[in-house]
mmCIF file of C-alpha atoms and ligand atoms in Angstrom:
data_model
loop_
_atom_site.group_PDB
_atom_site.id
_atom_site.type_symbol
_atom_site.label_atom_id
_atom_site.label_comp_id
_atom_site.label_asym_id
_atom_site.label_seq_id
_atom_site.Cartn_x
_atom_site.Cartn_y
_atom_site.Cartn_z
ATOM 1 C CA MET A 1 -20.040 -34.151 12.370
ATOM 2 C CA SER A 2 -17.228 -35.748 13.828
ATOM 3 C CA SER A 3 -14.740 -37.456 11.353
ATOM 4 C CA PHE A 4 -13.888 -40.137 14.075
ATOM 5 C CA PRO A 5 -15.910 -43.078 14.940
ATOM 6 C CA THR A 6 -18.064 -42.754 18.179
ATOM 7 C CA PHE A 7 -18.108 -45.484 20.628
ATOM 8 C CA THR A 8 -20.418 -45.842 23.668
ATOM 9 C CA THR A 9 -18.699 -47.012 26.795
ATOM 10 C CA LEU A 10 -19.105 -50.539 28.068
ATOM 11 C CA SER A 11 -21.673 -50.154 30.611
ATOM 12 C CA ILE A 12 -22.047 -52.291 34.075
ATOM 13 C CA PRO A 13 -25.272 -51.762 35.997
ATOM 14 C CA PHE A 14 -24.770 -50.668 39.512
ATOM 15 C CA SER A 15 -26.980 -53.837 40.603
ATOM 16 C CA LEU A 16 -24.310 -56.068 39.189
ATOM 17 C CA LEU A 17 -21.382 -54.057 40.474
ATOM 18 C CA GLN A 18 -22.676 -54.052 43.981
ATOM 19 C CA ASP A 19 -22.631 -57.996 44.213
ATOM 20 C CA ARG A 20 -19.042 -59.105 45.099
ATOM 21 C CA ASN A 21 -20.242 -62.687 43.808
ATOM 22 C CA THR A 22 -21.013 -61.502 40.061
ATOM 23 C CA ASP A 23 -18.334 -62.176 37.625
ATOM 24 C CA LEU A 24 -17.689 -59.123 35.783
ATOM 25 C CA SER A 25 -14.161 -60.253 34.344
ATOM 26 C CA PHE A 26 -15.580 -60.161 30.831
ATOM 27 C CA GLN A 27 -16.806 -56.558 31.230
ATOM 28 C CA ILE A 28 -13.471 -55.575 32.998
ATOM 29 C CA GLU A 29 -11.401 -56.969 30.091
ATOM 30 C CA GLN A 30 -13.435 -55.330 27.600
ATOM 31 C CA GLY A 31 -13.453 -51.953 28.951
ATOM 32 C CA PHE A 32 -10.032 -51.979 30.920
ATOM 33 C CA GLY A 33 -7.937 -54.716 29.212
ATOM 34 C CA ARG A 34 -5.331 -54.628 26.669
ATOM 35 C CA ASN A 35 -7.695 -54.028 23.827
ATOM 36 C CA GLY A 36 -10.077 -51.550 25.833
ATOM 37 C CA LEU A 37 -10.667 -47.819 25.626
ATOM 38 C CA GLY A 38 -9.576 -47.531 29.292
ATOM 39 C CA ILE A 39 -13.024 -46.484 30.288
ATOM 40 C CA VAL A 40 -16.281 -48.135 31.528
ATOM 41 C CA SER A 41 -19.670 -46.430 32.759
ATOM 42 C CA VAL A 42 -21.798 -47.750 35.854
ATOM 43 C CA THR A 43 -25.396 -47.111 35.268
ATOM 44 C CA HIS A 44 -28.512 -46.828 37.592
ATOM 45 C CA VAL A 45 -26.560 -45.524 40.596
ATOM 46 C CA PRO A 46 -29.023 -44.824 43.191
ATOM 47 C CA GLY A 47 -29.108 -40.903 44.175
ATOM 48 C CA TYR A 48 -26.529 -40.087 41.532
ATOM 49 C CA SER A 49 -28.697 -38.222 39.019
ATOM 50 C CA SER A 50 -29.743 -35.261 41.365
ATOM 51 C CA LEU A 51 -26.192 -35.144 42.974
ATOM 52 C CA ARG A 52 -24.746 -34.733 39.758
ATOM 53 C CA THR A 53 -26.892 -31.894 38.435
ATOM 54 C CA ASN A 54 -26.741 -30.090 41.684
ATOM 55 C CA LEU A 55 -22.883 -29.901 41.652
ATOM 56 C CA LEU A 56 -22.467 -29.132 37.818
ATOM 57 C CA HIS A 57 -24.780 -26.299 38.028
ATOM 58 C CA LEU A 58 -22.759 -24.682 40.679
ATOM 59 C CA ALA A 59 -19.704 -24.675 38.294
ATOM 60 C CA PRO A 60 -20.871 -21.611 36.185
ATOM 61 C CA ARG A 61 -21.810 -19.765 39.460
ATOM 62 C CA LEU A 62 -18.267 -20.416 40.968
ATOM 63 C CA ALA A 63 -16.696 -19.329 37.716
ATOM 64 C CA ASN A 64 -18.721 -16.020 37.564
ATOM 65 C CA LEU A 65 -17.922 -15.030 41.189
ATOM 66 C CA PRO A 66 -16.037 -11.723 41.491
ATOM 67 C CA LYS A 67 -12.345 -11.868 40.552
ATOM 68 C CA GLU A 68 -11.290 -11.032 44.275
ATOM 69 C CA VAL A 69 -13.465 -13.751 45.700
ATOM 70 C CA LYS A 70 -11.921 -16.282 43.402
ATOM 71 C CA GLU A 71 -8.408 -15.053 44.424
ATOM 72 C CA GLY A 72 -9.279 -15.703 47.831
ATOM 73 C CA LEU A 73 -9.728 -19.282 46.960
ATOM 74 C CA GLU A 74 -6.467 -19.850 45.419
ATOM 75 C CA ASP A 75 -3.405 -21.849 46.980
ATOM 76 C CA PRO A 76 -0.137 -21.273 45.226
ATOM 77 C CA HIS A 77 1.575 -23.313 47.780
ATOM 78 C CA SER A 78 -0.158 -26.557 46.574
ATOM 79 C CA ARG A 79 0.682 -25.352 43.145
ATOM 80 C CA TYR A 80 -3.177 -24.584 42.881
ATOM 81 C CA ASN A 81 -4.007 -28.069 43.617
ATOM 82 C CA PHE A 82 -6.417 -26.966 46.256
ATOM 83 C CA GLY A 83 -9.235 -24.364 45.677
ATOM 84 C CA TRP A 84 -9.599 -22.260 42.513
ATOM 85 C CA SER A 85 -7.034 -22.828 39.553
ATOM 86 C CA HIS A 86 -7.400 -20.590 36.285
ATOM 87 C CA GLY A 87 -4.649 -19.928 33.891
ATOM 88 C CA LYS A 88 -2.061 -21.628 36.286
ATOM 89 C CA GLU A 89 -1.433 -24.749 33.982
ATOM 90 C CA ASN A 90 0.098 -24.641 30.596
ATOM 91 C CA LEU A 91 -1.268 -25.996 27.361
ATOM 92 C CA GLU A 92 0.615 -28.130 24.821
ATOM 93 C CA SER A 93 1.456 -24.732 23.176
ATOM 94 C CA GLY A 94 3.208 -23.558 26.353
ATOM 95 C CA LYS A 95 0.672 -20.916 26.885
ATOM 96 C CA PRO A 96 -1.352 -20.726 30.053
ATOM 97 C CA ASP A 97 -4.656 -22.580 30.120
ATOM 98 C CA LEU A 98 -7.178 -19.954 30.195
ATOM 99 C CA LEU A 99 -9.914 -21.964 28.708
ATOM 100 C CA LYS A 100 -10.944 -23.680 31.886
ATOM 101 C CA GLY A 101 -11.304 -23.085 35.563
ATOM 102 C CA SER A 102 -10.992 -25.783 38.041
ATOM 103 C CA PHE A 103 -11.960 -26.161 41.724
ATOM 104 C CA TYR A 104 -10.046 -28.921 43.588
ATOM 105 C CA ALA A 105 -10.728 -30.434 46.931
ATOM 106 C CA ASN A 106 -10.451 -33.663 48.763
ATOM 107 C CA PRO A 107 -14.108 -34.740 49.074
ATOM 108 C CA ILE A 108 -13.396 -37.315 51.734
ATOM 109 C CA LEU A 109 -10.966 -35.441 54.117
ATOM 110 C CA ASP A 110 -10.964 -31.590 54.745
ATOM 111 C CA THR A 111 -7.458 -31.973 56.413
ATOM 112 C CA PRO A 112 -5.870 -35.225 55.615
ATOM 113 C CA THR A 113 -2.801 -34.412 57.953
ATOM 114 C CA THR A 114 -1.549 -31.868 60.384
ATOM 115 C CA ASN A 115 2.006 -32.783 60.199
ATOM 116 C CA ALA A 116 3.813 -29.503 58.641
ATOM 117 C CA SER A 117 6.752 -31.355 57.231
ATOM 118 C CA LEU A 118 4.537 -33.532 55.224
ATOM 119 C CA ILE A 119 2.476 -30.632 53.931
ATOM 120 C CA GLU A 120 5.694 -29.031 53.078
ATOM 121 C CA ARG A 121 6.842 -32.276 51.274
ATOM 122 C CA TYR A 122 3.607 -33.081 49.397
ATOM 123 C CA PRO A 123 1.663 -29.744 49.247
ATOM 124 C CA SER A 124 -0.680 -30.750 46.547
ATOM 125 C CA TYR A 125 -1.727 -34.091 48.454
ATOM 126 C CA CYS A 126 -1.407 -33.001 52.199
ATOM 127 C CA GLY A 127 -2.880 -29.628 52.114
ATOM 128 C CA SER A 128 -6.344 -28.617 53.339
ATOM 129 C CA ASN A 129 -9.507 -27.938 51.456
ATOM 130 C CA ILE A 130 -10.348 -24.300 50.766
ATOM 131 C CA TRP A 131 -14.407 -23.739 50.413
ATOM 132 C CA PRO A 132 -16.016 -20.498 49.509
ATOM 133 C CA SER A 133 -18.264 -20.502 52.653
ATOM 134 C CA SER A 134 -19.693 -17.185 52.294
ATOM 135 C CA ALA A 135 -19.823 -16.682 48.563
ATOM 136 C CA LEU A 136 -21.101 -20.256 47.523
ATOM 137 C CA PRO A 137 -21.722 -22.143 50.587
ATOM 138 C CA GLU A 138 -23.727 -24.940 48.707
ATOM 139 C CA LEU A 139 -20.512 -26.000 46.955
ATOM 140 C CA GLU A 140 -19.079 -27.749 49.959
ATOM 141 C CA ILE A 141 -22.147 -29.836 50.568
ATOM 142 C CA ALA A 142 -22.740 -30.660 46.925
ATOM 143 C CA PHE A 143 -19.021 -31.383 46.171
ATOM 144 C CA LYS A 144 -18.665 -33.646 49.183
ATOM 145 C CA ALA A 145 -21.921 -35.621 48.324
ATOM 146 C CA LEU A 146 -20.970 -36.185 44.776
ATOM 147 C CA GLY A 147 -17.482 -37.148 45.377
ATOM 148 C CA LYS A 148 -18.383 -39.507 48.265
ATOM 149 C CA LEU A 149 -20.873 -41.463 46.140
ATOM 150 C CA ILE A 150 -18.393 -41.791 43.132
ATOM 151 C CA PHE A 151 -15.774 -42.987 45.783
ATOM 152 C CA ASP A 152 -17.977 -45.572 46.847
ATOM 153 C CA VAL A 153 -18.867 -46.854 43.443
ATOM 154 C CA GLY A 154 -15.209 -46.761 42.475
ATOM 155 C CA LEU A 155 -14.327 -48.812 45.292
ATOM 156 C CA MET A 156 -16.804 -51.430 44.065
ATOM 157 C CA LEU A 157 -15.320 -51.222 40.577
ATOM 158 C CA ALA A 158 -11.993 -51.634 41.970
ATOM 159 C CA TYR A 159 -12.778 -54.867 43.562
ATOM 160 C CA HIS A 160 -13.997 -56.439 40.416
ATOM 161 C CA CYS A 161 -10.490 -55.075 38.769
ATOM 162 C CA ASP A 162 -8.670 -56.914 41.492
ATOM 163 C CA GLN A 163 -10.612 -60.026 40.611
ATOM 164 C CA TYR A 164 -9.821 -59.840 37.190
ATOM 165 C CA VAL A 165 -6.176 -58.943 37.495
ATOM 166 C CA SER A 166 -5.751 -61.836 39.984
ATOM 167 C CA ARG A 167 -6.439 -64.336 37.423
ATOM 168 C CA GLY A 168 -3.038 -63.239 35.593
ATOM 169 C CA MET A 169 -0.891 -62.375 38.567
ATOM 170 C CA LYS A 170 -0.631 -62.680 42.332
ATOM 171 C CA ILE A 171 -2.036 -59.843 44.309
ATOM 172 C CA HIS A 172 -0.936 -59.990 48.151
ATOM 173 C CA LYS A 173 -3.378 -59.365 50.750
ATOM 174 C CA ASP A 174 -4.166 -55.563 51.066
ATOM 175 C CA GLU A 175 -2.294 -54.740 47.948
ATOM 176 C CA GLY A 176 -5.061 -54.776 45.464
ATOM 177 C CA LEU A 177 -6.439 -51.562 44.100
ATOM 178 C CA GLU A 178 -9.399 -51.852 46.233
ATOM 179 C CA SER A 179 -7.466 -51.892 49.539
ATOM 180 C CA ILE A 180 -5.150 -49.350 48.294
ATOM 181 C CA LEU A 181 -7.670 -46.795 47.432
ATOM 182 C CA GLN A 182 -9.874 -47.642 50.547
ATOM 183 C CA ARG A 183 -6.963 -46.543 52.953
ATOM 184 C CA SER A 184 -5.642 -43.416 50.920
ATOM 185 C CA ARG A 185 -5.976 -39.983 52.150
ATOM 186 C CA CYS A 186 -5.069 -38.691 48.732
ATOM 187 C CA HIS A 187 -8.247 -38.576 46.486
ATOM 188 C CA LYS A 188 -8.862 -35.315 44.744
ATOM 189 C CA GLY A 189 -12.089 -33.947 43.118
ATOM 190 C CA ARG A 190 -11.993 -31.327 40.425
ATOM 191 C CA LEU A 191 -15.104 -29.573 39.340
ATOM 192 C CA LEU A 192 -14.240 -28.056 35.898
ATOM 193 C CA TYR A 193 -15.525 -25.107 34.160
ATOM 194 C CA TYR A 194 -14.812 -24.628 30.466
ATOM 195 C CA PHE A 195 -15.311 -20.889 29.496
ATOM 196 C CA PRO A 196 -17.494 -20.205 26.478
ATOM 197 C CA SER A 197 -15.824 -21.257 23.257
ATOM 198 C CA GLN A 198 -14.946 -18.282 21.170
ATOM 199 C CA GLN A 199 -14.989 -18.158 17.436
ATOM 200 C CA GLY A 200 -11.771 -17.845 15.650
ATOM 201 C CA ASN A 201 -9.458 -18.518 18.747
ATOM 202 C CA ALA A 202 -5.916 -19.976 17.720
ATOM 203 C CA ASP A 203 -6.648 -23.395 19.047
ATOM 204 C CA GLY A 204 -10.306 -23.415 17.791
ATOM 205 C CA ASN A 205 -10.107 -26.213 15.092
ATOM 206 C CA SER A 206 -7.763 -28.369 17.210
ATOM 207 C CA MET A 207 -9.194 -31.732 18.593
ATOM 208 C CA SER A 208 -7.868 -30.795 22.142
ATOM 209 C CA SER A 209 -9.163 -27.466 21.570
ATOM 210 C CA TRP A 210 -10.714 -27.486 25.266
ATOM 211 C CA CYS A 211 -8.395 -30.056 27.228
ATOM 212 C CA GLY A 212 -5.054 -31.216 26.074
ATOM 213 C CA TRP A 213 -4.154 -34.852 25.466
ATOM 214 C CA HIS A 214 -3.233 -36.649 28.639
ATOM 215 C CA THR A 215 -3.319 -39.848 30.579
ATOM 216 C CA ASP A 216 -4.570 -39.513 33.901
ATOM 217 C CA HIS A 217 -1.653 -40.196 36.478
ATOM 218 C CA GLY A 218 -3.433 -41.755 39.550
ATOM 219 C CA SER A 219 -5.218 -45.097 39.747
ATOM 220 C CA LEU A 220 -8.963 -44.786 38.878
ATOM 221 C CA THR A 221 -10.710 -41.454 37.682
ATOM 222 C CA GLY A 222 -14.399 -41.166 38.153
ATOM 223 C CA LEU A 223 -16.054 -38.979 35.573
ATOM 224 C CA THR A 224 -19.668 -37.142 35.174
ATOM 225 C CA CYS A 225 -21.161 -36.648 31.879
ATOM 226 C CA ALA A 226 -20.791 -32.923 31.290
ATOM 227 C CA ILE A 227 -23.404 -30.408 31.199
ATOM 228 C CA PHE A 228 -23.275 -27.436 28.445
ATOM 229 C CA THR A 229 -24.839 -24.253 29.287
ATOM 230 C CA ARG A 230 -25.399 -20.770 28.018
ATOM 231 C CA ASP A 231 -25.433 -17.897 30.593
ATOM 232 C CA GLY A 232 -25.936 -20.732 33.027
ATOM 233 C CA VAL A 233 -29.043 -22.345 31.397
ATOM 234 C CA GLU A 234 -28.461 -25.944 30.335
ATOM 235 C CA ILE A 235 -29.011 -26.728 26.624
ATOM 236 C CA PRO A 236 -28.272 -29.527 24.545
ATOM 237 C CA CYS A 237 -24.693 -29.329 22.828
ATOM 238 C CA PRO A 238 -25.080 -27.854 19.465
ATOM 239 C CA ASP A 239 -21.924 -29.733 18.123
ATOM 240 C CA SER A 240 -21.973 -33.482 18.223
ATOM 241 C CA SER A 241 -18.162 -33.574 17.709
ATOM 242 C CA ALA A 242 -17.669 -31.678 20.794
ATOM 243 C CA GLY A 243 -16.637 -33.662 24.061
ATOM 244 C CA LEU A 244 -14.224 -36.530 25.030
ATOM 245 C CA TYR A 245 -11.891 -38.298 22.537
ATOM 246 C CA ILE A 246 -9.710 -41.395 23.385
ATOM 247 C CA ARG A 247 -6.634 -42.734 21.666
ATOM 248 C CA THR A 248 -6.616 -46.394 21.800
ATOM 249 C CA ARG A 249 -3.606 -48.767 22.130
ATOM 250 C CA SER A 250 -3.584 -49.323 18.353
ATOM 251 C CA ASP A 251 -3.323 -45.509 17.844
ATOM 252 C CA GLN A 252 -6.976 -45.066 16.677
ATOM 253 C CA ILE A 253 -8.819 -42.049 17.914
ATOM 254 C CA VAL A 254 -12.463 -42.544 18.942
ATOM 255 C CA LYS A 255 -15.108 -40.139 20.233
ATOM 256 C CA VAL A 256 -16.562 -41.448 23.466
ATOM 257 C CA VAL A 257 -19.981 -40.997 24.788
ATOM 258 C CA TYR A 258 -22.104 -42.437 27.927
ATOM 259 C CA GLY A 259 -25.398 -41.691 29.320
ATOM 260 C CA LYS A 260 -25.974 -38.570 31.298
ATOM 261 C CA ASP A 261 -26.776 -40.410 34.570
ATOM 262 C CA ASP A 262 -23.709 -42.852 33.993
ATOM 263 C CA ILE A 263 -20.599 -42.543 36.114
ATOM 264 C CA ALA A 264 -17.672 -43.205 33.785
ATOM 265 C CA PHE A 265 -14.361 -44.471 35.205
ATOM 266 C CA GLN A 266 -10.931 -44.340 33.557
ATOM 267 C CA ILE A 267 -8.004 -46.280 34.515
ATOM 268 C CA GLY A 268 -4.692 -44.105 35.459
ATOM 269 C CA GLU A 269 -1.196 -44.879 34.791
ATOM 270 C CA THR A 270 -0.434 -46.131 38.244
ATOM 271 C CA THR A 271 -2.905 -48.807 38.050
ATOM 272 C CA GLU A 272 -1.586 -49.713 34.573
ATOM 273 C CA ILE A 273 1.900 -50.274 36.022
ATOM 274 C CA LEU A 274 0.841 -51.807 39.312
ATOM 275 C CA SER A 275 -1.438 -54.314 37.383
ATOM 276 C CA GLY A 276 1.480 -55.430 35.132
ATOM 277 C CA GLY A 277 -0.480 -54.043 32.151
ATOM 278 C CA TYR A 278 -3.625 -55.913 32.745
ATOM 279 C CA LEU A 279 -5.505 -52.801 33.185
ATOM 280 C CA CYS A 280 -4.640 -49.971 30.746
ATOM 281 C CA ALA A 281 -4.719 -46.278 30.793
ATOM 282 C CA THR A 282 -5.454 -44.459 27.824
ATOM 283 C CA PRO A 283 -4.730 -40.672 26.482
ATOM 284 C CA HIS A 284 -7.753 -38.521 26.303
ATOM 285 C CA CYS A 285 -8.639 -35.010 25.440
ATOM 286 C CA VAL A 286 -11.761 -32.614 25.080
ATOM 287 C CA GLN A 287 -12.823 -30.910 21.882
ATOM 288 C CA ALA A 288 -14.688 -27.476 22.279
ATOM 289 C CA PRO A 289 -17.974 -27.090 20.122
ATOM 290 C CA LYS A 290 -17.459 -25.464 16.764
ATOM 291 C CA GLY A 291 -19.823 -23.463 14.665
ATOM 292 C CA GLU A 292 -21.722 -20.131 14.952
ATOM 293 C CA GLU A 293 -24.356 -21.624 17.248
ATOM 294 C CA SER A 294 -21.706 -22.863 19.702
ATOM 295 C CA SER A 295 -20.263 -19.361 20.773
ATOM 296 C CA GLY A 296 -21.086 -18.749 24.096
ATOM 297 C CA ILE A 297 -21.406 -22.327 25.213
ATOM 298 C CA GLU A 298 -19.931 -23.377 28.623
ATOM 299 C CA ARG A 299 -19.205 -27.012 29.770
ATOM 300 C CA SER A 300 -19.177 -28.085 33.338
ATOM 301 C CA THR A 301 -18.065 -31.400 34.539
ATOM 302 C CA PHE A 302 -16.415 -33.203 37.686
ATOM 303 C CA ALA A 303 -13.751 -35.692 37.992
ATOM 304 C CA LEU A 304 -12.723 -37.585 40.945
ATOM 305 C CA PHE A 305 -9.156 -38.740 40.860
ATOM 306 C CA MET A 306 -8.672 -41.735 43.263
ATOM 307 C CA GLN A 307 -5.183 -42.279 43.956
ATOM 308 C CA PRO A 308 -2.748 -44.306 46.482
ATOM 309 C CA ASP A 309 -1.873 -42.517 49.703
ATOM 310 C CA TRP A 310 1.404 -40.423 49.386
ATOM 311 C CA ASP A 311 2.865 -43.032 52.173
ATOM 312 C CA GLU A 312 1.862 -46.110 50.206
ATOM 313 C CA LYS A 313 4.513 -48.359 49.221
ATOM 314 C CA LEU A 314 3.875 -49.238 45.595
ATOM 315 C CA LYS A 315 5.339 -52.667 44.645
ATOM 316 C CA PHE A 316 6.281 -52.265 40.966
ATOM 317 C CA PRO A 317 6.257 -55.380 38.921
ATOM 318 C CA GLU A 318 9.649 -56.546 37.580
ATOM 319 C CA GLU A 319 8.516 -55.699 33.833
ATOM 320 C CA VAL A 320 7.302 -51.979 33.777
ATOM 321 C CA HIS A 321 6.511 -50.659 30.581
ATOM 322 C CA ILE A 322 5.871 -47.013 31.131
ATOM 323 C CA HIS A 323 8.160 -44.585 33.082
ATOM 324 C CA ARG A 324 10.558 -47.371 33.062
ATOM 325 C CA GLU A 325 13.712 -45.057 33.272
ATOM 326 C CA LEU A 326 12.255 -43.715 36.710
ATOM 327 C CA ILE A 327 11.332 -46.917 38.460
ATOM 328 C CA PRO A 328 14.303 -48.989 39.471
ATOM 329 C CA SER A 329 13.729 -52.688 39.196
ATOM 330 C CA ASN A 330 12.016 -54.172 42.328
ATOM 331 C CA ALA A 331 11.542 -50.732 43.700
ATOM 332 C CA ALA A 332 9.333 -49.865 46.369
ATOM 333 C CA LEU A 333 8.661 -46.239 46.072
ATOM 334 C CA THR A 334 5.780 -44.437 48.031
ATOM 335 C CA PHE A 335 3.317 -42.936 45.776
ATOM 336 C CA GLY A 336 4.400 -39.652 47.040
ATOM 337 C CA GLU A 337 8.002 -40.112 45.905
ATOM 338 C CA TYR A 338 6.837 -41.513 42.681
ATOM 339 C CA SER A 339 4.694 -38.685 41.764
ATOM 340 C CA GLU A 340 7.456 -36.068 42.703
ATOM 341 C CA MET A 341 9.902 -38.171 40.548
ATOM 342 C CA LEU A 342 7.293 -37.795 37.661
ATOM 343 C CA LEU A 343 6.691 -34.172 38.275
ATOM 344 C CA ASP A 344 10.426 -33.441 38.416
ATOM 345 C CA LYS A 345 11.031 -35.441 35.181
ATOM 346 C CA TYR A 346 8.284 -34.889 32.931
ATOM 347 C CA TYR A 347 6.551 -31.406 34.083
ATOM 348 C CA HIS A 348 9.578 -29.462 35.441
ATOM 349 C CA GLN A 349 6.954 -27.762 37.749
ATOM 350 C CA LYS A 350 8.982 -27.602 40.942
ATOM 351 C CA GLN A 351 9.444 -24.305 42.180
HETATM 352 O O1 AKG B 1 -13.482 -32.650 30.822
HETATM 353 C C1 AKG B 1 -13.555 -33.930 30.917
HETATM 354 O O2 AKG B 1 -14.439 -34.544 30.232
HETATM 355 C C2 AKG B 1 -12.276 -34.614 30.913
HETATM 356 C C3 AKG B 1 -11.305 -34.050 32.027
HETATM 357 C C4 AKG B 1 -10.047 -34.877 32.155
HETATM 358 O O3 AKG B 1 -9.731 -35.616 31.354
HETATM 359 C C5 AKG B 1 -9.320 -34.745 33.411
HETATM 360 O O4 AKG B 1 -9.422 -33.656 34.169
HETATM 361 O O5 AKG B 1 -8.386 -35.527 33.737
HETATM 362 FE FE1 FE2 B 2 -8.221 -36.941 32.237
#
């Protein structure tokens, strides 16, 4: 049992989302507004269910490929932001994160640019995809199919976000979330595999035992409902307290659930800033299952980080309440420049 309240995400049926004449401002405000959880889910998306299971079942297979095959899928130049990444990011404790493996690719564009100086400047956005074409050829097809579908649904949601925000502030033509995401070449999918939870590991009792507290940096993140497996076979999760937790604006921690066939969407920090705070990003983490029957349980999920193009000039509002010290007033930084400043200042990861 979890000692935190469990909330079900506010859900929007796909049939309503698809209709540009539907007024969804109430739902957007409830989910993404100042008192929202920063997450909503979209239900009944045609074709989604099988694309989700197809891809998520490939995560344990990828993670169990021989070490040398996975090493061949690594891309240190992009700081492991393309291809396979395991143990390359640090946990809150400063130790390398060995709990999960990630596979990153841009599901929309295999090679966003061939300009060598751009690739040098923004390697994590401008690099090319690396697919395991001989070891797991199905991955590319399944990853792109799911990523593109989540992207299309995300764009529909972005349209309704713009409608909501435009009631409170002026959005110039082509500067809304939908337009920014539509023309971006920077979207990134992440297939996540959480290695089997071990009894008695150091972080075992912490709430963020599988994935540390963080706020997504981009614009809008699409997230599948995770599957739990043992030796690659899907099983129900034996511990109801395992899964996604969110910290609200009033500092309440809640466990968040949504249907397995729903696509969840979370607001990222960049959207919070550009929308003048009308849309809110929330910190979140993932707790591993506990107890004897949870040993050997793996978790697989997929996130699509939709973000502005590296070249997109972001018009920051006059009043910025997060990362204020980085953003000069009336600044017009590109998303690429802004991301680099954040990385330099907060993550000290530049090599
Ligand atoms: O594993 C999850 O459910 C969430 C992952 C996540 O928050 C992220 O990759 O940004
Ligand atoms: Fe996240």
